Amino acid sequence: MLIGDVARRSGVSARMLRHYESFGLVRPTGRTEGGYREYSGEDIRRIFHIESLRSLGLSLREVKRALDDPAFTPLELVDDLIRQTRERIEQETELLTRLRQVGAVEPAGWEDVLQIVGLLRALASKSAGKRQSAALFSAEETVVPVEALVEAVLSESDPHVAGALRWALAQAGDGVAELLAEGLDSPAAEVRKRAVQSIAEVTSGGATAVLRDALTNSDIVVRRCAALALGARGVADAVPTLIDMVVEEQSDVEAADALAALASRPALADRIATELVERLAHGAADASARRRLAEALADIPGSVAARSLVELSQDEDRAVALTAAYVLGVRDTR
């Protein structure tokens, strides 16, 4: 079979067949009287073998070794190809993500594109200072790839850089909280924590709803952080979690402050006082927890809190009684 026929049947161009020959991969069995290359059936089978191995990503040198070396074992080479392919996929995925981020902000010209690319490279820098500068710079510009900032804050371990990124995201407008919310379902506890901390600083639309949903998250750290943020926003749904935090001595001072802020609304004051008293009576057997609950009543206005403190001043637990008496004295001087 002549080279033209082989090219048509195999899909390998005549030029590539000549290249294979020069590399020693395949040689025509003979030549015609006119000097044309002539390939046998065995030659054609070898050509198909070459193409099959090349489709796996093997170089021509590796293909030659695979076909000609009897001692060759493919496992090591296949493992190496798997590693190379994974690296290539990661690089291509990173490039695709970067292109989408650039496209998402609809740059007006190449100056914008270069600015965005520079920002993305700085956010991925090994230097914490460069990452922090990029975060601060991004909040001042009109062209901001918000998805890149979200990705950066969820992976940032440096507290100073993370603070700058959270600040930048807080300036980014609507939709940020929903993007950050994806981090709340991460299998990594640190990512979940970074996500809820970032959402807590977002004041634009949607953040409060995301924080409400976070109150039922399986991660206790997420629930507590969400409760503190919601308490500061005046959302009553946070009350049970905040009281749990007082009982469990987990950011209990901040939780008590959040309860006091919520209780500044007359409609909530008696409810919060009642729930604190119920936990004193039934839910907190530990003496120190009962004392903290009594202290939390200090800043809750209204008759329910006042009556409860009077009763607690006669409590069997001397520490609780003294705490309640002290709190009453403080309330009387206000």
Coordinates of C-alpha atoms in Angstrom, one line a residue:
M1 CA 0.0 0.0 0.0
L2 CA 1.4 3.4 -1.0
I3 CA 1.8 6.3 1.4
G4 CA -1.1 8.2 0.0
D5 CA -3.4 5.2 0.5
V6 CA -2.1 4.7 4.1
A7 CA -2.7 8.4 4.8
R8 CA -6.3 8.2 3.6
R9 CA -7.1 5.0 5.5
S10 CA -5.3 5.8 8.8
G11 CA -6.1 9.5 9.0
V12 CA -2.3 10.2 9.5
S13 CA -1.0 12.7 7.0
A14 CA 1.8 11.7 4.6
R15 CA 4.0 14.4 6.2
M16 CA 3.5 12.8 9.6
L17 CA 4.2 9.4 8.3
R18 CA 7.5 10.6 6.9
H19 CA 8.2 12.2 10.4
Y20 CA 7.5 8.9 12.0
E21 CA 9.9 7.2 9.6
S22 CA 12.7 9.8 10.3
F23 CA 12.2 9.2 14.1
G24 CA 12.5 5.4 13.6
L25 CA 8.9 4.7 14.7
V26 CA 7.8 3.0 11.5
R27 CA 9.5 2.0 8.3
P28 CA 7.9 1.0 5.1
T29 CA 8.4 -2.7 4.3
G30 CA 9.7 -1.9 0.8
R31 CA 9.6 0.4 -2.2
T32 CA 8.0 0.1 -5.6
E33 CA 10.0 0.0 -8.8
G34 CA 9.4 3.7 -9.0
G35 CA 10.9 4.3 -5.6
Y36 CA 7.6 5.0 -3.7
R37 CA 7.2 3.8 -0.1
E38 CA 5.2 0.7 0.2
Y39 CA 3.5 -0.3 3.5
S40 CA 2.5 -3.8 4.6
G41 CA -0.5 -4.8 6.8
E42 CA 1.9 -5.1 9.7
D43 CA 3.2 -1.5 9.1
I44 CA -0.3 -0.2 9.1
R45 CA -1.1 -2.0 12.4
R46 CA 2.0 -0.3 13.9
I47 CA 0.8 3.1 12.7
F48 CA -2.5 2.5 14.5
H49 CA -0.6 1.4 17.6
I50 CA 1.4 4.6 17.5
E51 CA -1.7 6.8 17.2
S52 CA -3.4 5.0 20.1
L53 CA -0.4 5.6 22.4
R54 CA -0.1 9.2 21.3
S55 CA -3.8 9.7 22.1
L56 CA -2.9 8.9 25.8
G57 CA -0.4 11.8 25.7
L58 CA 2.8 9.9 25.2
S59 CA 5.7 11.6 23.4
L60 CA 7.1 10.0 20.3
R61 CA 10.2 8.9 22.3
E62 CA 7.9 7.2 24.9
V63 CA 5.9 5.6 22.1
K64 CA 9.0 4.2 20.5
R65 CA 10.2 2.8 23.8
A66 CA 6.7 1.3 24.5
L67 CA 6.7 -0.5 21.1
D68 CA 10.3 -1.6 20.9
D69 CA 11.5 -2.3 24.4
P70 CA 10.5 -5.8 25.5
A71 CA 11.3 -4.9 29.2
F72 CA 9.1 -1.9 29.1
T73 CA 6.2 -1.9 31.7
P74 CA 3.5 0.7 31.3
L75 CA 2.3 1.2 34.9
E76 CA 5.0 3.7 35.9
L77 CA 4.5 5.7 32.7
V78 CA 0.7 5.7 33.0
D79 CA 0.9 6.9 36.6
D80 CA 3.2 9.7 35.4
L81 CA 0.7 10.6 32.6
I82 CA -2.1 10.7 35.2
R83 CA -0.1 13.1 37.3
Q84 CA 0.7 15.3 34.3
T85 CA -2.9 15.3 33.2
R86 CA -4.1 16.3 36.6
E87 CA -1.6 19.2 36.7
R88 CA -2.7 20.3 33.3
I89 CA -6.4 20.2 34.3
E90 CA -5.7 22.2 37.4
Q91 CA -3.8 24.8 35.3
E92 CA -6.6 25.0 32.7
T93 CA -9.3 25.2 35.4
E94 CA -7.4 28.1 37.0
L95 CA -7.1 29.8 33.7
L96 CA -10.8 29.3 33.0
T97 CA -11.7 30.7 36.4
R98 CA -9.6 33.7 35.8
L99 CA -11.1 34.3 32.4
R100 CA -14.6 34.1 33.8
Q101 CA -13.7 36.5 36.6
V102 CA -12.3 39.0 34.0
G103 CA -15.4 38.6 31.8
A104 CA -17.8 38.9 34.7
V105 CA -16.9 42.5 35.4
E106 CA -17.3 43.4 31.7
P107 CA -14.0 45.4 31.2
A108 CA -14.3 48.4 29.0
G109 CA -10.8 48.1 27.6
W110 CA -7.4 46.5 27.8
E111 CA -6.4 48.8 30.6
D112 CA -9.2 47.3 32.7
V113 CA -8.2 43.8 31.8
L114 CA -4.6 44.4 32.8
Q115 CA -5.7 45.9 36.1
I116 CA -7.9 43.0 36.9
V117 CA -5.2 40.4 36.0
G118 CA -2.7 42.3 38.2
L119 CA -5.2 42.2 41.0
L120 CA -5.8 38.5 40.6
R121 CA -2.1 37.8 40.6
A122 CA -1.6 39.9 43.7
L123 CA -4.4 38.1 45.5
A124 CA -2.6 34.8 44.8
S125 CA 0.8 36.1 45.9
K126 CA 2.8 34.3 48.6
S127 CA 3.4 37.7 50.2
A128 CA 0.7 38.6 52.8
G129 CA 1.5 42.3 52.3
K130 CA 0.8 42.1 48.6
R131 CA -2.5 40.2 49.2
Q132 CA -3.5 42.8 51.8
S133 CA -2.7 45.7 49.4
A134 CA -4.7 44.0 46.6
A135 CA -7.7 43.6 48.9
L136 CA -7.6 47.3 49.9
F137 CA -7.0 48.4 46.4
S138 CA -9.9 46.4 45.0
A139 CA -12.4 48.1 47.2
E140 CA -11.4 51.5 45.7
E141 CA -11.9 50.5 42.1
T142 CA -15.0 50.2 40.0
V143 CA -13.8 47.0 38.3
V144 CA -13.8 44.4 41.1
P145 CA -14.0 40.6 40.5
V146 CA -16.1 39.8 43.5
E147 CA -15.9 36.1 43.0
A148 CA -12.1 36.3 43.3
L149 CA -12.4 38.2 46.6
V150 CA -14.8 35.6 47.9
E151 CA -12.4 32.8 46.9
A152 CA -9.5 34.7 48.5
V153 CA -11.2 35.3 51.8
L154 CA -12.3 31.7 52.2
S155 CA -8.8 30.5 51.8
E156 CA -6.9 33.3 53.7
S157 CA -5.2 32.3 56.9
D158 CA -3.5 35.6 57.7
P159 CA -5.8 37.6 60.0
H160 CA -4.7 41.0 58.7
V161 CA -5.2 40.0 55.1
A162 CA -8.5 38.4 56.0
G163 CA -9.7 41.5 57.7
A164 CA -8.9 43.6 54.6
L165 CA -10.7 41.1 52.3
R166 CA -13.8 41.2 54.5
W167 CA -13.8 44.9 54.4
A168 CA -13.5 44.9 50.6
L169 CA -16.3 42.5 50.3
A170 CA -18.5 44.6 52.6
Q171 CA -18.2 47.4 50.1
A172 CA -18.9 45.2 47.1
G173 CA -22.8 45.5 47.1
D174 CA -25.6 43.0 46.7
G175 CA -25.1 39.3 46.0
V176 CA -21.9 39.0 48.1
A177 CA -23.6 37.2 51.0
E178 CA -25.0 34.6 48.7
L179 CA -21.6 33.9 47.2
L180 CA -20.0 33.6 50.7
A181 CA -22.8 31.3 51.8
E182 CA -21.4 28.5 49.7
G183 CA -18.5 28.4 52.1
L184 CA -20.9 27.5 55.0
D185 CA -21.3 24.0 53.5
S186 CA -17.5 23.4 53.1
P187 CA -16.2 20.2 54.7
A188 CA -13.4 22.4 56.2
A189 CA -14.2 24.0 59.5
E190 CA -11.8 26.9 58.9
V191 CA -13.5 27.7 55.6
R192 CA -17.0 27.7 57.3
K193 CA -15.7 30.0 60.0
R194 CA -14.2 32.4 57.5
A195 CA -17.4 32.4 55.5
V196 CA -19.7 33.3 58.4
Q197 CA -17.3 35.9 59.7
S198 CA -17.3 37.5 56.3
I199 CA -21.1 37.4 56.0
A200 CA -21.4 39.0 59.4
E201 CA -19.6 42.1 58.1
V202 CA -21.8 42.4 55.0
T203 CA -24.6 45.0 55.4
S204 CA -26.0 44.9 51.9
G205 CA -29.1 42.9 50.8
G206 CA -29.4 39.2 51.6
A207 CA -26.8 39.0 54.4
T208 CA -29.4 38.9 57.2
A209 CA -31.4 36.1 55.5
V210 CA -28.2 34.1 55.0
L211 CA -27.3 34.6 58.7
R212 CA -30.8 33.5 59.7
D213 CA -30.3 30.3 57.8
A214 CA -26.8 29.9 59.5
L215 CA -28.6 29.6 62.9
T216 CA -29.4 26.0 61.9
N217 CA -26.0 25.1 60.5
S218 CA -24.5 21.9 61.8
D219 CA -21.3 23.7 62.9
I220 CA -21.7 25.3 66.3
V221 CA -19.1 27.9 65.6
V222 CA -21.1 29.1 62.6
R223 CA -24.3 29.2 64.7
R224 CA -22.7 31.3 67.4
C225 CA -21.1 33.8 65.0
A226 CA -24.4 34.2 63.1
A227 CA -26.2 34.7 66.4
L228 CA -23.9 37.5 67.5
A229 CA -24.2 39.2 64.1
L230 CA -28.0 38.9 64.1
G231 CA -28.2 40.2 67.7
A232 CA -26.4 43.3 66.6
R233 CA -28.9 43.7 63.8
G234 CA -31.9 43.4 66.1
V235 CA -33.1 40.0 64.9
A236 CA -34.9 38.1 67.6
D237 CA -34.3 34.7 66.1
A238 CA -30.8 34.8 67.6
V239 CA -32.1 34.9 71.2
P240 CA -32.0 31.1 72.0
T241 CA -28.5 30.7 70.6
L242 CA -27.2 33.7 72.5
I243 CA -28.6 32.4 75.8
D244 CA -26.9 29.0 75.0
M245 CA -23.7 30.9 74.6
V246 CA -24.1 32.5 78.0
V247 CA -24.7 29.1 79.6
E248 CA -21.8 27.5 77.8
E249 CA -19.4 30.3 78.5
Q250 CA -18.7 30.8 74.8
S251 CA -18.2 34.5 74.0
D252 CA -20.7 34.9 76.9
V253 CA -19.9 38.6 77.5
E254 CA -20.6 39.4 73.8
A255 CA -23.7 37.3 73.8
A256 CA -25.0 39.1 77.0
D257 CA -24.3 42.4 75.3
A258 CA -26.3 41.3 72.2
L259 CA -29.2 40.2 74.4
A260 CA -29.1 43.6 76.1
A261 CA -29.2 45.3 72.7
L262 CA -32.2 43.2 71.6
A263 CA -33.9 43.9 74.9
S264 CA -33.8 47.7 74.2
R265 CA -36.9 46.9 72.1
P266 CA -39.8 46.8 74.7
A267 CA -41.5 43.9 72.8
L268 CA -38.5 41.7 73.4
A269 CA -37.4 42.7 76.8
D270 CA -39.9 40.5 78.8
R271 CA -39.4 37.6 76.4
I272 CA -35.6 37.6 76.8
A273 CA -36.0 37.9 80.6
T274 CA -38.4 35.0 80.7
E275 CA -36.1 32.8 78.7
L276 CA -33.2 33.6 80.9
V277 CA -35.2 32.8 84.0
E278 CA -36.4 29.5 82.5
R279 CA -32.8 28.5 81.9
L280 CA -31.9 29.4 85.4
A281 CA -34.6 27.2 86.8
H282 CA -34.4 24.2 84.5
G283 CA -31.6 24.3 82.0
A284 CA -28.4 25.3 83.8
A285 CA -27.5 23.1 86.7
D286 CA -23.9 24.4 86.8
A287 CA -23.5 27.1 89.5
S288 CA -21.2 29.3 87.3
A289 CA -23.7 29.1 84.4
R290 CA -26.5 30.2 86.8
R291 CA -24.4 33.1 87.9
R292 CA -23.7 34.2 84.3
L293 CA -27.4 34.1 83.5
A294 CA -28.1 36.3 86.6
E295 CA -25.5 38.7 85.3
A296 CA -27.1 38.7 81.9
L297 CA -30.4 39.9 83.5
A298 CA -28.6 43.1 84.7
D299 CA -29.1 44.9 81.4
I300 CA -32.5 43.6 80.6
P301 CA -35.1 46.3 81.3
G302 CA -38.7 45.6 82.4
S303 CA -40.7 44.2 85.3
V304 CA -40.0 40.5 84.5
A305 CA -36.2 40.9 84.9
A306 CA -36.6 43.0 88.0
R307 CA -38.9 40.5 89.8
S308 CA -36.6 37.7 88.8
L309 CA -33.6 39.4 90.2
V310 CA -35.4 40.0 93.5
E311 CA -36.2 36.3 93.7
L312 CA -32.7 35.3 92.8
S313 CA -31.3 37.5 95.6
Q314 CA -32.7 34.9 97.9
D315 CA -31.4 31.9 95.9
E316 CA -30.0 28.9 97.8
D317 CA -26.8 29.3 95.8
R318 CA -25.0 32.0 97.6
A319 CA -22.9 33.1 94.6
V320 CA -26.1 33.5 92.5
A321 CA -27.8 35.3 95.4
L322 CA -24.9 37.7 95.8
T323 CA -24.7 38.3 92.0
A324 CA -28.5 39.1 91.9
A325 CA -28.3 41.4 94.8
Y326 CA -25.3 43.3 93.3
V327 CA -27.2 43.5 90.0
L328 CA -30.2 45.0 91.7
G329 CA -28.1 47.5 93.4
V330 CA -26.6 48.6 90.1
R331 CA -30.0 48.8 88.5
D332 CA -31.3 51.0 91.3
T333 CA -28.5 53.5 90.8
R334 CA -29.2 54.0 87.1

